Amino acid sequence: RILSDAEIAALRQRSEDIVYGRLGHVPPRFIQLEAKFRDNADPTVDRLDTVRKMTQLCYFDDLFATVAKNSAIVDVIEDLIGPNIKLYTDQLMMKPRFNGTVTGWHQDSVAWPHFAPQEHVSCWLALDDATVDNGCMTVIPGSHHWGPIARQKQDSFLSNPLLAEPVPVEIKAGHCMFHHGLNFHRTGANTTASRRRGLALHYIRAETMYLGVEDEEA
């Protein structure tokens, strides 16, 4: 457990204040809606039940930044990747009640090919109880040892009989889990009346080399 009940309540309230526009310090481009609401706003649906995720909160909000610096988290990251640490980015996965959709199998590091080495470690911190029913994280233990797998090759890779069986990770609000950036993981849908907010904090080695991002139009 990382957060007290009071800290959990404060972060939940801050996330709601941002979503409802009571605070305007997070640019709108970092607030992403679930796909079905992006082009078809439904005024009958609570705004909080339409948001898929918010990103870069630690860069704009002191409350979330404090969590990223929490020694109980950073000490574990240090044990895993060494003493020189940077926070790369953060994502508050909202997994809204009734509307939270599936996030399929993926490796975080495959989305970040512009870094070397790919020694990223993420802390996934529950702001609400995360259960199988409301879309908790499911991981494939040991899958990070196989290295980065191109997206178009994932289906073939995931049929590998040598892989461990997927394990759902149910955790209580205020608790966290850690996973390597090359570990395969997914989250299920949330069709329940329970919210399932989870803060993903992504750390890298300070010595990590930035290789640049290719121009997609080139």
Coordinates of C-alpha atoms in Angstrom, one line a residue:
R1 CA 0.0 0.0 0.0
I2 CA 1.3 3.4 -1.0
L3 CA -1.5 5.9 -0.3
S4 CA -3.6 6.7 2.7
D5 CA -7.4 7.0 2.5
A6 CA -7.0 10.8 2.7
E7 CA -4.5 10.8 -0.2
I8 CA -6.8 8.6 -2.3
A9 CA -9.7 10.9 -1.7
A10 CA -7.7 14.0 -2.6
L11 CA -6.5 12.4 -5.9
R12 CA -10.0 11.2 -6.8
Q13 CA -11.3 14.7 -6.2
R14 CA -8.5 16.3 -8.2
S15 CA -9.2 14.0 -11.1
E16 CA -12.8 15.0 -11.0
D17 CA -12.1 18.7 -10.8
I18 CA -10.0 18.4 -13.9
V19 CA -12.6 16.4 -15.8
Y20 CA -15.4 18.7 -14.9
G21 CA -13.4 21.8 -15.8
R22 CA -13.4 23.2 -12.2
L23 CA -9.6 23.4 -12.7
G24 CA -8.1 24.4 -16.0
H25 CA -4.4 23.9 -15.5
V26 CA -4.3 20.6 -17.6
P27 CA -4.5 21.4 -21.3
P28 CA -7.5 19.7 -23.0
R29 CA -5.2 17.8 -25.4
F30 CA -4.1 15.6 -22.5
I31 CA -7.7 14.5 -21.8
Q32 CA -8.8 11.7 -24.0
L33 CA -12.4 10.5 -24.3
E34 CA -13.6 7.0 -24.9
A35 CA -13.9 6.5 -28.7
K36 CA -17.7 6.5 -28.8
F37 CA -17.9 9.9 -27.2
R38 CA -15.2 11.7 -29.3
D39 CA -17.4 12.6 -32.2
N40 CA -20.8 12.0 -30.6
A41 CA -21.1 13.8 -27.3
D42 CA -24.0 12.6 -25.2
P43 CA -25.2 15.3 -22.7
T44 CA -27.1 12.6 -20.8
V45 CA -23.9 10.8 -19.8
D46 CA -21.8 12.1 -16.8
R47 CA -18.6 13.6 -18.2
L48 CA -16.6 11.5 -15.8
D49 CA -18.1 8.4 -17.5
T50 CA -16.8 9.4 -20.9
V51 CA -13.1 10.0 -20.2
R52 CA -10.7 7.2 -21.2
K53 CA -7.5 8.7 -19.8
M54 CA -5.6 11.8 -18.8
T55 CA -1.9 12.1 -19.4
Q56 CA 1.1 14.3 -18.3
L57 CA -0.7 15.2 -15.1
C58 CA 2.6 15.2 -13.1
Y59 CA 3.9 18.0 -15.3
F60 CA 0.9 20.3 -14.6
D61 CA -0.4 19.2 -11.2
D62 CA 1.5 19.3 -7.9
L63 CA -0.7 16.7 -6.2
F64 CA 0.0 14.0 -8.9
A65 CA 3.7 15.1 -9.1
T66 CA 4.0 14.4 -5.4
V67 CA 2.8 10.8 -5.9
A68 CA 5.5 10.3 -8.6
K69 CA 8.2 11.3 -6.1
N70 CA 6.8 9.1 -3.3
S71 CA 9.8 7.3 -1.8
A72 CA 7.8 4.0 -1.4
I73 CA 7.5 4.0 -5.2
V74 CA 10.9 5.4 -6.2
D75 CA 12.8 3.1 -3.9
V76 CA 11.4 0.1 -5.7
I77 CA 12.1 1.6 -9.1
E78 CA 15.7 2.1 -7.9
D79 CA 16.0 -1.5 -6.9
L80 CA 14.8 -2.5 -10.4
I81 CA 16.7 -0.2 -12.8
G82 CA 19.3 1.6 -10.7
P83 CA 19.7 4.9 -8.7
N84 CA 19.6 7.4 -11.6
I85 CA 15.9 7.7 -12.4
K86 CA 13.7 9.9 -14.6
L87 CA 9.9 10.0 -14.8
Y88 CA 9.1 9.7 -18.5
T89 CA 5.4 10.2 -18.4
D90 CA 2.2 9.4 -16.6
Q91 CA -1.3 8.2 -17.5
L92 CA -4.4 8.3 -15.4
M93 CA -6.4 5.4 -16.8
M94 CA -10.0 6.3 -16.0
K95 CA -11.7 3.0 -17.1
P96 CA -15.1 4.8 -16.6
R97 CA -18.0 2.9 -15.2
F98 CA -20.3 1.4 -17.8
N99 CA -18.2 2.7 -20.7
G100 CA -14.6 1.6 -20.0
T101 CA -13.4 -0.4 -23.0
V102 CA -10.8 -3.2 -23.4
T103 CA -7.2 -2.3 -23.8
G104 CA -5.7 -5.3 -25.7
W105 CA -2.4 -7.1 -25.1
H106 CA 0.6 -4.7 -25.5
Q107 CA 4.1 -3.8 -24.3
D108 CA 4.5 -0.2 -23.2
S109 CA 8.1 0.0 -24.6
V110 CA 7.0 -0.9 -28.1
A111 CA 5.2 2.5 -28.2
W112 CA 8.5 4.1 -27.2
P113 CA 11.1 2.8 -29.7
H114 CA 12.9 6.1 -29.5
F115 CA 14.5 5.1 -26.3
A116 CA 17.6 2.9 -25.6
P117 CA 17.9 0.8 -23.6
Q118 CA 14.3 -0.3 -23.2
E119 CA 14.6 -0.6 -19.4
H120 CA 11.4 1.1 -18.5
V121 CA 9.5 0.2 -15.3
S122 CA 6.0 1.3 -14.5
C123 CA 4.2 1.7 -11.3
W124 CA 0.4 1.1 -11.6
L125 CA -1.4 2.7 -8.7
A126 CA -5.1 2.0 -8.0
L127 CA -7.3 5.0 -7.0
D128 CA -10.3 2.7 -6.9
D129 CA -10.4 -1.0 -6.2
A130 CA -9.4 -2.8 -9.4
T131 CA -11.2 -6.1 -9.9
V132 CA -11.6 -8.6 -12.8
D133 CA -15.2 -7.3 -13.3
N134 CA -14.2 -3.6 -13.6
G135 CA -11.1 -4.1 -15.8
C136 CA -8.1 -4.8 -13.6
M137 CA -4.6 -5.4 -15.1
T138 CA -3.8 -8.8 -16.4
V139 CA -0.1 -9.7 -17.0
I140 CA 1.9 -12.5 -18.6
P141 CA 4.6 -13.2 -16.1
G142 CA 8.1 -13.3 -17.6
S143 CA 7.0 -12.1 -21.0
H144 CA 9.5 -9.2 -20.8
H145 CA 12.4 -11.6 -21.2
W146 CA 11.4 -12.1 -24.8
G147 CA 12.2 -8.5 -25.8
P148 CA 10.1 -6.1 -27.9
I149 CA 7.6 -7.8 -30.2
A150 CA 6.3 -5.8 -33.2
R151 CA 2.6 -5.2 -33.1
Q152 CA 1.9 -7.1 -36.3
K153 CA 3.7 -10.1 -34.8
Q154 CA 1.9 -10.1 -31.4
D155 CA -0.8 -12.7 -32.2
S156 CA 1.8 -15.2 -33.3
F157 CA 4.0 -14.5 -30.3
L158 CA 1.1 -14.8 -27.8
S159 CA 0.4 -18.3 -29.1
N160 CA 3.8 -19.4 -27.9
P161 CA 3.2 -22.4 -25.6
L162 CA 6.3 -21.5 -23.5
L163 CA 4.6 -18.3 -22.2
A164 CA 3.2 -18.4 -18.7
E165 CA -0.6 -18.3 -18.3
P166 CA -2.0 -14.7 -17.9
V167 CA -2.6 -13.6 -14.3
P168 CA -5.2 -11.0 -13.4
V169 CA -3.9 -8.6 -10.7
E170 CA -6.8 -7.4 -8.5
I171 CA -5.6 -4.7 -6.1
K172 CA -7.2 -2.4 -3.6
A173 CA -7.3 1.4 -3.8
G174 CA -4.1 2.9 -2.6
H175 CA -2.0 -0.2 -3.5
C176 CA 0.3 -0.6 -6.5
M177 CA 2.0 -3.1 -8.7
F178 CA 5.1 -2.8 -10.9
H179 CA 5.8 -4.1 -14.3
H180 CA 8.6 -3.9 -16.9
G181 CA 8.0 -2.0 -20.1
L182 CA 8.3 -5.2 -22.1
N183 CA 5.9 -7.2 -20.1
F184 CA 2.7 -8.1 -22.0
H185 CA -0.4 -6.8 -20.2
R186 CA -4.0 -5.9 -20.9
T187 CA -7.1 -4.6 -19.1
G188 CA -10.7 -5.7 -19.5
A189 CA -13.8 -3.7 -20.0
N190 CA -15.7 -2.0 -17.2
T191 CA -19.4 -2.5 -17.6
T192 CA -20.0 -2.2 -13.8
A193 CA -21.2 0.7 -11.7
S194 CA -17.8 0.9 -10.0
R195 CA -15.1 3.3 -11.2
R196 CA -11.6 1.9 -11.8
R197 CA -9.1 4.7 -12.0
G198 CA -5.4 3.8 -12.1
L199 CA -2.4 6.0 -12.2
A200 CA 0.4 4.6 -14.4
L201 CA 3.8 6.2 -13.7
H202 CA 6.5 5.3 -16.2
Y203 CA 10.2 5.6 -15.1
I204 CA 13.4 5.3 -17.2
R205 CA 17.1 5.3 -16.4
A206 CA 18.5 8.9 -16.4
E207 CA 21.2 7.7 -18.8
T208 CA 18.6 6.5 -21.4
M209 CA 19.5 7.6 -24.9
Y210 CA 16.8 9.5 -26.9
L211 CA 17.1 8.3 -30.5
G212 CA 14.6 10.8 -32.0
V213 CA 11.2 10.3 -33.6
E214 CA 11.0 9.7 -37.3
D215 CA 8.8 12.0 -39.4
E216 CA 5.8 9.9 -40.4
E217 CA 5.5 11.9 -43.6
A218 CA 9.0 11.4 -44.7

